[in-house]
Every structure is written in C-alpha cells, then in structure tokens.
mmCIF file of C-alpha atoms in Angstrom:
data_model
loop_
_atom_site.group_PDB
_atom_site.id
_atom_site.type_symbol
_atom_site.label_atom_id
_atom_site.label_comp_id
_atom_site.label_asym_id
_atom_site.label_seq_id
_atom_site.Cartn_x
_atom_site.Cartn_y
_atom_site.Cartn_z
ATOM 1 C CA UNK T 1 103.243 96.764 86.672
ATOM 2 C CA UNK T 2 104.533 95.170 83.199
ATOM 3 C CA UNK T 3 102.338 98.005 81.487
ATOM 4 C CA UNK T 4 103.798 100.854 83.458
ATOM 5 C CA UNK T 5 107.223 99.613 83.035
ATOM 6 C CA UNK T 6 106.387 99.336 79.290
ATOM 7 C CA UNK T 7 104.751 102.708 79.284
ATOM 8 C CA UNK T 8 108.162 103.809 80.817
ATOM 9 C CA UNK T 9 110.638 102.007 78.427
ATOM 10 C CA UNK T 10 108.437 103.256 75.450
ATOM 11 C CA UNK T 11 107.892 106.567 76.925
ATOM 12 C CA UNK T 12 104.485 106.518 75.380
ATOM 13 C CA UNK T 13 102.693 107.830 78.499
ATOM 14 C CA UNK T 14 98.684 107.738 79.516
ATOM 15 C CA UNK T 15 97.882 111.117 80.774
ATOM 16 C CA UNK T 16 96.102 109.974 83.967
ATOM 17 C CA UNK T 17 97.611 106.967 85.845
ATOM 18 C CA UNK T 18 96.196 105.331 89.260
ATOM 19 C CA UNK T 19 98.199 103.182 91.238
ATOM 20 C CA UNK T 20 96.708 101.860 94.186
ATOM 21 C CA UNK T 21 96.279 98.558 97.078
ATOM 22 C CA UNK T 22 97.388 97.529 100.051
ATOM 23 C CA UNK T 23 101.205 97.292 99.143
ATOM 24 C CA UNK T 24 102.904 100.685 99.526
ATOM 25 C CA UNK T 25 106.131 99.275 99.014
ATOM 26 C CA UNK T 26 105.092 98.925 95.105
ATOM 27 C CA UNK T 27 102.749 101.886 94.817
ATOM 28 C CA UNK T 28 105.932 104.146 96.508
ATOM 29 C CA UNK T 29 108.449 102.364 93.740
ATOM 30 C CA UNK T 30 106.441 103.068 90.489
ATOM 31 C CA UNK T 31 104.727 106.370 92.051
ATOM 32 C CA UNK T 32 109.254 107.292 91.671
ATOM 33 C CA UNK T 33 109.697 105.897 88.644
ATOM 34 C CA UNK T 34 106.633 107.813 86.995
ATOM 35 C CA UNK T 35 107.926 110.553 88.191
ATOM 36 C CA UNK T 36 111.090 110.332 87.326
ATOM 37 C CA UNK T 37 109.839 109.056 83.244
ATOM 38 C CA UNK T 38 107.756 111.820 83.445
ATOM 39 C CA UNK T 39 108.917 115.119 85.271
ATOM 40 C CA UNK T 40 112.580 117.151 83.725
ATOM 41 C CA UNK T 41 114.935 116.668 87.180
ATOM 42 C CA UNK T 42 114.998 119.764 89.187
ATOM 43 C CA UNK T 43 111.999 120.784 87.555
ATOM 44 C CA UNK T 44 109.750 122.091 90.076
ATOM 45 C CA UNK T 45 107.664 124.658 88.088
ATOM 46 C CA UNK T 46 105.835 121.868 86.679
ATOM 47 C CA UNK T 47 105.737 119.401 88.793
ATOM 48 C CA UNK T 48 102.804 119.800 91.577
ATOM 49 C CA UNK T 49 101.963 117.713 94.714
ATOM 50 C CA UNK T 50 99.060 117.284 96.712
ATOM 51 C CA UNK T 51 98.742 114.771 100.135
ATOM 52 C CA UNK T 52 95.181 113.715 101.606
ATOM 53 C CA UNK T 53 92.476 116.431 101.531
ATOM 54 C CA UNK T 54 93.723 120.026 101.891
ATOM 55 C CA UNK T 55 93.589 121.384 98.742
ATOM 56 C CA UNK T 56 91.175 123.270 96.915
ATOM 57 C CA UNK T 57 89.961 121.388 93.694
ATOM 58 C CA UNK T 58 88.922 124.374 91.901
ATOM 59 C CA UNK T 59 92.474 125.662 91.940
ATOM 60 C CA UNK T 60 93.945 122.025 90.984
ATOM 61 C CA UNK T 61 91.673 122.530 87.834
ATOM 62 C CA UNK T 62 93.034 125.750 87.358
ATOM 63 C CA UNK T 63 96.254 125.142 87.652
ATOM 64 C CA UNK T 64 96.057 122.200 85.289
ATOM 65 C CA UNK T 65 94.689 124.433 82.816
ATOM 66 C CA UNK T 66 98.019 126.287 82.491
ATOM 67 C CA UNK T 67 100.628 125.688 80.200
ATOM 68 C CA UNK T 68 104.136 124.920 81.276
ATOM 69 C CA UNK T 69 106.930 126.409 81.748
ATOM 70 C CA UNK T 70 109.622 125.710 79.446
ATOM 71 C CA UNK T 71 108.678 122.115 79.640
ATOM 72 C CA UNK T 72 106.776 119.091 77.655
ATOM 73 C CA UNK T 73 103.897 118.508 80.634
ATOM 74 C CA UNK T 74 102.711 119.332 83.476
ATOM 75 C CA UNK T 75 102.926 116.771 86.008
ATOM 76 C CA UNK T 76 100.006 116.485 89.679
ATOM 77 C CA UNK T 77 101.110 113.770 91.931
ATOM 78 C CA UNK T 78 98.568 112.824 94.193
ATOM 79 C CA UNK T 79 98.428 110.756 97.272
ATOM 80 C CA UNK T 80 95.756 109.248 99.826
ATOM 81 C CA UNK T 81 92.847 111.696 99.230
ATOM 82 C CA UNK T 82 90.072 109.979 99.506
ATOM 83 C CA UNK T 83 88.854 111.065 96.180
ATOM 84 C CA UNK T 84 88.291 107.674 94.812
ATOM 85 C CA UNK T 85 85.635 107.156 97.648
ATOM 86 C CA UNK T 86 84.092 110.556 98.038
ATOM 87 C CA UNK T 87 84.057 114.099 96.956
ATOM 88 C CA UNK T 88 86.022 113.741 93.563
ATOM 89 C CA UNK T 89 82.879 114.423 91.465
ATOM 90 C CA UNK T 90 84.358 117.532 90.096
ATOM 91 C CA UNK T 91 87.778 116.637 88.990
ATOM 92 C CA UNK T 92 85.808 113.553 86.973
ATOM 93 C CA UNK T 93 84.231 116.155 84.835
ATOM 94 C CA UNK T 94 87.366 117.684 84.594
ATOM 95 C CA UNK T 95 89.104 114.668 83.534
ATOM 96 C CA UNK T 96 86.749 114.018 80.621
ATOM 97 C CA UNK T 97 88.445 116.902 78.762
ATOM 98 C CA UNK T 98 91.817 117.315 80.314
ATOM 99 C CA UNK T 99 94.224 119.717 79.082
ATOM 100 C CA UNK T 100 96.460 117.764 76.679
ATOM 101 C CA UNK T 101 100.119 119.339 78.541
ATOM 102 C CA UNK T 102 98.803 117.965 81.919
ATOM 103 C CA UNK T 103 99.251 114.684 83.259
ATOM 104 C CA UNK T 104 98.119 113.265 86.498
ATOM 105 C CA UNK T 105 98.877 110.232 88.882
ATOM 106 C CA UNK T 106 97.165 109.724 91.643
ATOM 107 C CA UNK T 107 98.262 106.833 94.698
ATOM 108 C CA UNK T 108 95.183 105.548 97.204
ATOM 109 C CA UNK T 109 95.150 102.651 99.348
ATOM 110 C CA UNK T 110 91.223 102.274 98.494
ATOM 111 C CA UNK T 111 88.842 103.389 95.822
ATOM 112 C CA UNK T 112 85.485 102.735 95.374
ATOM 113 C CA UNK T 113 85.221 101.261 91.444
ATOM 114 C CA UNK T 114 81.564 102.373 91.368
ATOM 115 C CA UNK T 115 82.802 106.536 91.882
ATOM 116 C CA UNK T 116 82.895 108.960 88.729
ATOM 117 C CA UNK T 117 86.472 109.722 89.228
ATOM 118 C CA UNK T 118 87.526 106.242 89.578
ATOM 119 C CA UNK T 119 85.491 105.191 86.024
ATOM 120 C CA UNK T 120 87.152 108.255 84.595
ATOM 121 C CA UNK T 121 90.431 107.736 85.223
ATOM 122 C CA UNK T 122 89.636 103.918 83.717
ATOM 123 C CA UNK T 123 88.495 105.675 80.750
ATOM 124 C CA UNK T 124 91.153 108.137 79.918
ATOM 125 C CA UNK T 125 94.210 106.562 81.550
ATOM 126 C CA UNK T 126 95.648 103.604 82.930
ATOM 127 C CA UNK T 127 94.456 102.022 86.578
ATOM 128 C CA UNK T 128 96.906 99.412 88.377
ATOM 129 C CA UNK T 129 96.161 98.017 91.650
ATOM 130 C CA UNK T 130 99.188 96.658 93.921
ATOM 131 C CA UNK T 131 98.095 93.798 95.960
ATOM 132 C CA UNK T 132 99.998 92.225 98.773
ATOM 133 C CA UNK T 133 102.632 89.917 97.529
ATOM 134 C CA UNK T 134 101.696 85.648 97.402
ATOM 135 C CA UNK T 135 104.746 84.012 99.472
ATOM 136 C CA UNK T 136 105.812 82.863 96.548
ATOM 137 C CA UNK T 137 107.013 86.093 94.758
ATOM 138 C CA UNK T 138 108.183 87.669 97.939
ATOM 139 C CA UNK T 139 110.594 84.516 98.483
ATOM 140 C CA UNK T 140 111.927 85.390 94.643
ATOM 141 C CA UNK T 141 112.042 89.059 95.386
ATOM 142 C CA UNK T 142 113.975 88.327 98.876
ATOM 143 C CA UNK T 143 116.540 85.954 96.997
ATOM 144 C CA UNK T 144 116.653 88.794 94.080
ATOM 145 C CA UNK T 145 117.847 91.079 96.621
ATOM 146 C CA UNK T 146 120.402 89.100 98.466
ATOM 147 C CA UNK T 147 121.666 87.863 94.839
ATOM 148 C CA UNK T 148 122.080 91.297 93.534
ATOM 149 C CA UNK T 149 124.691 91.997 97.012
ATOM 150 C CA UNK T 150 126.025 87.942 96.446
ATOM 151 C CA UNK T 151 123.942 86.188 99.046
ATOM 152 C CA UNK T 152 122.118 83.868 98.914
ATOM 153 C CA UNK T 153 119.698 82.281 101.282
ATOM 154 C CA UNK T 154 117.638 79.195 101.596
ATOM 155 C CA UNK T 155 113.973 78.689 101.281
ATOM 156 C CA UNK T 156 113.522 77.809 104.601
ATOM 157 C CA UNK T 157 115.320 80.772 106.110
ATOM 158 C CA UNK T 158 113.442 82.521 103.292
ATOM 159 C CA UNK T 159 110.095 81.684 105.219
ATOM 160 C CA UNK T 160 111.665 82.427 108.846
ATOM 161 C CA UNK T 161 111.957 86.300 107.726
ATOM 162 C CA UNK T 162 108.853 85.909 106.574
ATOM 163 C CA UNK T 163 107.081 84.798 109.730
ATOM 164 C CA UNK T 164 109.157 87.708 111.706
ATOM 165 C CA UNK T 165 108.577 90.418 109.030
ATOM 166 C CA UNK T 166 104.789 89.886 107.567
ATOM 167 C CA UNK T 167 104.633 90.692 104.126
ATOM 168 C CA UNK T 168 105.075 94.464 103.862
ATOM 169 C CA UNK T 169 107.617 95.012 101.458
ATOM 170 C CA UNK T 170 108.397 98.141 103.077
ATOM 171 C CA UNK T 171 109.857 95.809 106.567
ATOM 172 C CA UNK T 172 111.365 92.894 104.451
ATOM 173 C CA UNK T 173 113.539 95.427 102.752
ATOM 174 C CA UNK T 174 114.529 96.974 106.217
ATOM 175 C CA UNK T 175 115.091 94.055 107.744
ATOM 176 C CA UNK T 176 117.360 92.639 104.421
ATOM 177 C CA UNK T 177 119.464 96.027 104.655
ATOM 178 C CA UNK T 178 120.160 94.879 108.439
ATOM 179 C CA UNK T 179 121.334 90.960 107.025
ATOM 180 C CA UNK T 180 123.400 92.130 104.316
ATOM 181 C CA UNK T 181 125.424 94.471 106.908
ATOM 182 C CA UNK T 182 125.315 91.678 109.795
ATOM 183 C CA UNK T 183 126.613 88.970 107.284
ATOM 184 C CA UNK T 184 129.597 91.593 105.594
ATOM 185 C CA UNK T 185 131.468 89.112 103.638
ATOM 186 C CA UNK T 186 129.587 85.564 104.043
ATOM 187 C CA UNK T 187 127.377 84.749 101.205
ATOM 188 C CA UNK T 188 125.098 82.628 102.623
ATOM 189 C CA UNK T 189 122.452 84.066 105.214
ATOM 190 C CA UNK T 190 121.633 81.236 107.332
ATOM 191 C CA UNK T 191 118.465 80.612 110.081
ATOM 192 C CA UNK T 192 120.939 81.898 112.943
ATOM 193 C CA UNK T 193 121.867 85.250 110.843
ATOM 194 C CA UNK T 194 117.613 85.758 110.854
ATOM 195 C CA UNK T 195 117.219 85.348 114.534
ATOM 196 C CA UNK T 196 119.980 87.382 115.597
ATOM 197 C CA UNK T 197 119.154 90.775 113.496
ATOM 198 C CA UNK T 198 115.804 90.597 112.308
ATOM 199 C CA UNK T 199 112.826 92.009 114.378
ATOM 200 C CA UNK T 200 110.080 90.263 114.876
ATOM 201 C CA UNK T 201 106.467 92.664 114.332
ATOM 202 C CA UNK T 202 104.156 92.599 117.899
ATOM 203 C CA UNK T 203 101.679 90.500 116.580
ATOM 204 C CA UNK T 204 103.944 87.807 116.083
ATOM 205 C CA UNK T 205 104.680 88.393 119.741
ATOM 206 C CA UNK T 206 100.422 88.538 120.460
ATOM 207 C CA UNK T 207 100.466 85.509 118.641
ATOM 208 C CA UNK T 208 102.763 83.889 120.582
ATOM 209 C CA UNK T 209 101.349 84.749 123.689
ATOM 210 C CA UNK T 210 98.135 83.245 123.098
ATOM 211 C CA UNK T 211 99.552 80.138 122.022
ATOM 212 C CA UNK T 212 101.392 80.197 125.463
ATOM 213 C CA UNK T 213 98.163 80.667 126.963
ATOM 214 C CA UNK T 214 96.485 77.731 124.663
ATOM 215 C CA UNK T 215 99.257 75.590 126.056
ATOM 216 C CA UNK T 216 99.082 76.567 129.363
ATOM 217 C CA UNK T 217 101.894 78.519 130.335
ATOM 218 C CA UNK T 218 101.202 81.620 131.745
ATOM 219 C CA UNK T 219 105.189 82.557 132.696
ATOM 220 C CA UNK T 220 105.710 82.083 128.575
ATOM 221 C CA UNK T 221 102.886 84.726 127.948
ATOM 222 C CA UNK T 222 103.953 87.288 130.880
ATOM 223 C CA UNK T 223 107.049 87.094 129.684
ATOM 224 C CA UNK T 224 106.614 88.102 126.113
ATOM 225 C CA UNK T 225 103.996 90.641 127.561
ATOM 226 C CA UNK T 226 107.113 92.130 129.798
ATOM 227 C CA UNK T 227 109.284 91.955 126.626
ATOM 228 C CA UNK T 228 106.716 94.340 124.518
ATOM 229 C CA UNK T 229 106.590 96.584 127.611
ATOM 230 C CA UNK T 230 111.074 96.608 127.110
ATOM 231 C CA UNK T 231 110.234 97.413 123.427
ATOM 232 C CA UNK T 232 108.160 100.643 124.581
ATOM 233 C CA UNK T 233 104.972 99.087 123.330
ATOM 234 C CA UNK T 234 101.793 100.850 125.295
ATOM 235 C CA UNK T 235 99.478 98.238 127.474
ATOM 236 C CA UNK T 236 96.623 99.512 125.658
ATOM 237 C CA UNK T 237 97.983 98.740 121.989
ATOM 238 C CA UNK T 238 98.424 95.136 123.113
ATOM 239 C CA UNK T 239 95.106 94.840 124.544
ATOM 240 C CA UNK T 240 93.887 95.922 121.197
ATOM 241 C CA UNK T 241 95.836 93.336 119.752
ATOM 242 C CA UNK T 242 94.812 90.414 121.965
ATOM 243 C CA UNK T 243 91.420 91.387 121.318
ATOM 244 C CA UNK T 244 92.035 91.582 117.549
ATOM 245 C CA UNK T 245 94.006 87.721 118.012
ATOM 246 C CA UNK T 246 90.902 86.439 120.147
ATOM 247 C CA UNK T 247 88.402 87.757 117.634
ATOM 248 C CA UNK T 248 90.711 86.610 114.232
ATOM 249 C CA UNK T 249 90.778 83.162 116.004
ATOM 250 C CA UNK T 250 87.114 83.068 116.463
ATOM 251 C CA UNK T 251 85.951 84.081 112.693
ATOM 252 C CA UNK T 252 88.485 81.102 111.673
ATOM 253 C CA UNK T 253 86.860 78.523 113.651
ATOM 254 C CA UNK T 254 83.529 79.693 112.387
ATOM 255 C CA UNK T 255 84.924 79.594 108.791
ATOM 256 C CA UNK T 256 86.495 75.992 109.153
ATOM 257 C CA UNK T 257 83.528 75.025 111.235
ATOM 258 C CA UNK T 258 81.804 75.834 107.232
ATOM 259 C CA UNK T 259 84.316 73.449 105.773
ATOM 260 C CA UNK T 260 86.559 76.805 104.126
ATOM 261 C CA UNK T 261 90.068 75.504 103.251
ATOM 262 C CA UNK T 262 92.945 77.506 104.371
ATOM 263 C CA UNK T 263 93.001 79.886 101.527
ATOM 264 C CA UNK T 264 89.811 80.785 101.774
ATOM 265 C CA UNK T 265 90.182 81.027 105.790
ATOM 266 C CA UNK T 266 93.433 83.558 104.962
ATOM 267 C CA UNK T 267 91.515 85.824 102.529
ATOM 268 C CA UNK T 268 88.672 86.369 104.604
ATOM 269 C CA UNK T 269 90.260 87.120 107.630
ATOM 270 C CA UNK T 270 92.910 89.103 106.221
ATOM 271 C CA UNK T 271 96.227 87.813 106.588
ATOM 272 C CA UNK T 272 98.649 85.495 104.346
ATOM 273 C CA UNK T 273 98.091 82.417 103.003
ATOM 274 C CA UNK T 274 100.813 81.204 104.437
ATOM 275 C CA UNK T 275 100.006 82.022 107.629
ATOM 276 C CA UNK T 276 96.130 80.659 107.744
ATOM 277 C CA UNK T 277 97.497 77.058 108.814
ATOM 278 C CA UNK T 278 98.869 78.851 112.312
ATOM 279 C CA UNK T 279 95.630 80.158 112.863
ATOM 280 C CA UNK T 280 93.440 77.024 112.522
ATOM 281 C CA UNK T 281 96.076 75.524 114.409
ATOM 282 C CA UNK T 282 96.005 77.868 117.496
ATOM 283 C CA UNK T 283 91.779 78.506 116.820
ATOM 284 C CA UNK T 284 91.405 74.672 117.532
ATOM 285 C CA UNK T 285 92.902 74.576 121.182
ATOM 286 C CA UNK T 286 89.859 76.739 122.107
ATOM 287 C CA UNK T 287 86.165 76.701 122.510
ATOM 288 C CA UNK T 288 84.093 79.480 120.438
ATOM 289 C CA UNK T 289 82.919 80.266 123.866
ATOM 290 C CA UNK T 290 86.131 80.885 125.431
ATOM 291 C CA UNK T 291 87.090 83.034 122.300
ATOM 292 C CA UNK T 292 83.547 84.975 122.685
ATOM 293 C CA UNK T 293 84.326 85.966 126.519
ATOM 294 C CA UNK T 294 87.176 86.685 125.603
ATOM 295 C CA UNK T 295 87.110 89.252 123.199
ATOM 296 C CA UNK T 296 83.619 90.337 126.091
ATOM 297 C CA UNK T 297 86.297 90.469 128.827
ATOM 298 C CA UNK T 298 89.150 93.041 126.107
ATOM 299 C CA UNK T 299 86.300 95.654 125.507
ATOM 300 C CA UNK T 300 85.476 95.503 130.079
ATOM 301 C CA UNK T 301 88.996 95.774 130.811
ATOM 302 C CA UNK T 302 89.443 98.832 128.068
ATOM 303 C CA UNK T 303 86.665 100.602 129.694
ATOM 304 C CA UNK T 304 87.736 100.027 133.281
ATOM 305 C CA UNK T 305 90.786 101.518 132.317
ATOM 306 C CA UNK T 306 89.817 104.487 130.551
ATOM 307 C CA UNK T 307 87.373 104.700 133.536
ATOM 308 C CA UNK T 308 90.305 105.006 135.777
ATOM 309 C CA UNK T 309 88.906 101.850 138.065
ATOM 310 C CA UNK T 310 91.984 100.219 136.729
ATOM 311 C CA UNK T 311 96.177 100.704 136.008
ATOM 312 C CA UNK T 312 96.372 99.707 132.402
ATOM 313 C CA UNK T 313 99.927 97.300 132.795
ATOM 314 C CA UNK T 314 98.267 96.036 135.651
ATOM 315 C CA UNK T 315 94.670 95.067 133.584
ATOM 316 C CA UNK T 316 96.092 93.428 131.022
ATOM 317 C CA UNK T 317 98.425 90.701 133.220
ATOM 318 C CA UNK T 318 95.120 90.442 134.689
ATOM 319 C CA UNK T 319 93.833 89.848 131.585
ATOM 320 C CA UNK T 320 96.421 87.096 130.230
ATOM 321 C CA UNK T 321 96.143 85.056 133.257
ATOM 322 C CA UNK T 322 92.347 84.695 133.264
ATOM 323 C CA UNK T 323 90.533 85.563 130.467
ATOM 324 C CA UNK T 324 91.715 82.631 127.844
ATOM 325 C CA UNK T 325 91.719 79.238 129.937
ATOM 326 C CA UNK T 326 92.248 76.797 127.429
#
C-alpha cells in the first residue's frame, strides 16, 4: 500500500498493477485512487472496464494496441476474472511487450503465483496483496475514523464492534457511519452506543446458539434461531451455518488436541486471531464425537428437506434440540 501511495504522490506509475486478497474494503479504495492518479476525469474514451469472464481477450489486446485519444494512457481496469488461476495464458504473452500508452490494473480475490500471467505482471509491474486486517490496525483505523468526525472511543468498545462486525472493512465502516449519526454531538461512543445501533453478522448469532446449546439451554438457542427467522434469514442458510460452526469447532479441537496455540488454531481455520480463544473455548464443552454426528446429522436433515420428507423451519428446531447434547 505505501508503494502505491508513493507511486501516486510521485506519479511515477508501473504500467501493470495487481491488487488483490481477501480484503475488498482496501482493494476497492486503491483500485479508486489508481484510477483516479491515473485516468483524465470524465475521460471515458480511454478508460476501459472489464468484470469476471465475458470478454473476449483477443479484442482486449486489440484494443490495448490503440493509441489514445487526446490523452497520456490508456487505462483497463479489471476485476474478479479468474485470470490469475486459469485461462490468462494469452494476455501474459501480451504483457511481455505491452504497448507503452497502455496501462492495466487488474483486482482478484485469488491468484495462483505459479500462472504465466500472474509471474508477468510480477515482472513488468507492481503486485500488492490486501490481507485481512490484525485487530490491532483495525482498532487504529476505527479510532482514525471516529477522530477524524471528533469521537473517540475506548479500546474495549473498540473490540465490542469488533465481535458484532467481523473484520470486513467494508461492515465496520457501515456500521461507524450508523455511530457517528446515533451519537450527533457526544464525542465519546460508549459500549451502550455499540449495542443499540450496531448489527451483529448471523454467525455471531450461530455462534451463540451453540454455546446456548453447550450450556444447556435450549429456549436461549430457539430463541436466537426465531430472531434470524425476524431478520428474514432462510432455515436452510442457518443450517449451513450450524454445520459450518459444528465442523470449525471440530478441526479446532483436533488442532489443540496437536498442541497448536491460538494463532495457529485462527489461521488454519480461517477466522481472526482474536477470535480463536472463543472457539477453543466453546470446542472444549464437546466431545469430537458429538461434533462428528453432528455435522452427520446437518448433511441428513439437508437432504430430508430437499427430499420434501421434511418442512425446513421445522428440521432445523429439530435439529437444535437434539443433535448437539453437550
């Protein structure tokens, strides 16, 4: 990110530039301010986009073989294509010998480092991957935020938005625009101000229902099973997502089982560090057994209900109330 922004201030541009990771919130930011370093505002003769696979390569080359218009470069934006994985043999060759008036940035959520395109691009231009955020730097980004509107906010309530929002940049900043309205003219957002405005994501709520299951109250996990079903959420995505919980909890009592730390435990089952210690927590109130029939008993009720032996509300209360004794 320091190089772009440098590459920006200087305005001494690579031709080809590849942003890409698992944090769109970044990749969407400097994807904007490339093109705004880059492109002449308004300018659309030279200034190209293409979106996941529908385009023809052969004209992409062509087209980057022209000259512009009345303008210093040519400028192809391009976004989740897949060509970093498969299929972007071609505009690798290309990209050997680019015309010198066209510039290119592409923005993927994966690539594949071994692919001829991706090794090109490393070549000629500049390659930046956006990783999700340590809990750290998103506490320092959410304080940056609220101090730039003259709010401030604790590091404790810091880590309560957290644990509703998840770290996608894209929901912390929704759910900040909703604080800084709710709290109008107080400058300090405080615990209750987080609880009152700020949504919490469904698998904090699938979380929370299997730790009312792990401690043995099955009105606690109905309940926020009913609540999901208020917020419009389908029966089937939250059998999904039990069976997800069930099967996260399982790989991290295999992992600690190994002796893995929590670190380790968060980066191999993919969610934040932060959030590994709730896991091992919750994994230890059940047997790897339990967990196993468990995630047995998700794919039988999917399939009686897409079978039609079954109402899909109906299987999954069925489902909470059995499947996980503790």
């Amino acid at each position: 990110m320091q190089r772009i922004n440098e590459d920006i201030k200087t305005g001494n541009f690579k031709q080809i530039y590849l942003l890409y990771g698992e944090e769109r919130y970044l990749k969407n930011q400097y994807t904007t301010r490339l093109r705004k370093a880059l492109c002449q505002d308004g300018d659309e003769m030279n200034t190209h986009f293409y979106q996941g696979k529908d385009f023809s390569l052969g004209q992409v080359i062509d087209l980057a073989e022209t000259l512009p218009f009345l303008a210093e470069r040519r400028v192809m934006f391009f976004k989740d294509t897949g060509l970093f994985k498969a299929g972007g043999e071609k505009l690798a060759e290309y990209l050997a010998n680019p015309n010198d008036t066209t510039f290119f940035v592409f923005t993927e959520s994966e690539v594949d480092k071994r692919s001829k395109l991706y090794k090109a691009v490393q070549s000629k231009g500049y390659v930046a991957e956006f990783t999700v955020q340590d809990e750290n730097s998103l506490k320092r980004w959410i304080a940056g935020i609220l101090g730039r509107e003259g709010k401030k906010i604790s590091e404790n309530t810091a880590q309560l938005l957290l644990s509703k929002t998840g770290t996608d940049m894209e929901n912390i900043q929704m759910e900040l625009e909703k604080l800084i309205c709710y709290c109008l003219d107080r400058d300090v957002v405080t615990a209750e101000d987080v609880e009152a405005v700020c949504t919490t994501r469904i698998t904090n709520h699938i979380f929370d229902m299997v730790n009312a299951i792990a401690e043995k109250q099955p009105q606690k996990a109905l309940q926020l099973y009913y609540d999901l079903l208020a917020l419009k959420e389908p029966p089937m995505r939250v059998l999904f997502l039990i069976a997800r919980q069930c099967n996260l909890l399982l790989q991290t009592k295999e992992l600690k089982s190994r002796g893995h730390d929590n670190k380790t435990i968060a980066s191999k089952i993919g969610v934040p560090p932060f959030a590994a210690g709730k896991y091992v927590a919750q994994a230890s109130h059940f047997k790897t057994s339990v967990l196993k029939n468990a995630v047995k008993q998700c794919v039988e009720t999917e399939e009686a209900v897409k079978s039609g032996r079954m109402n899909d509300m109906m299987s999954v209360e069925i489902l909470i109330l059995s499947v996980l004794p503790s």
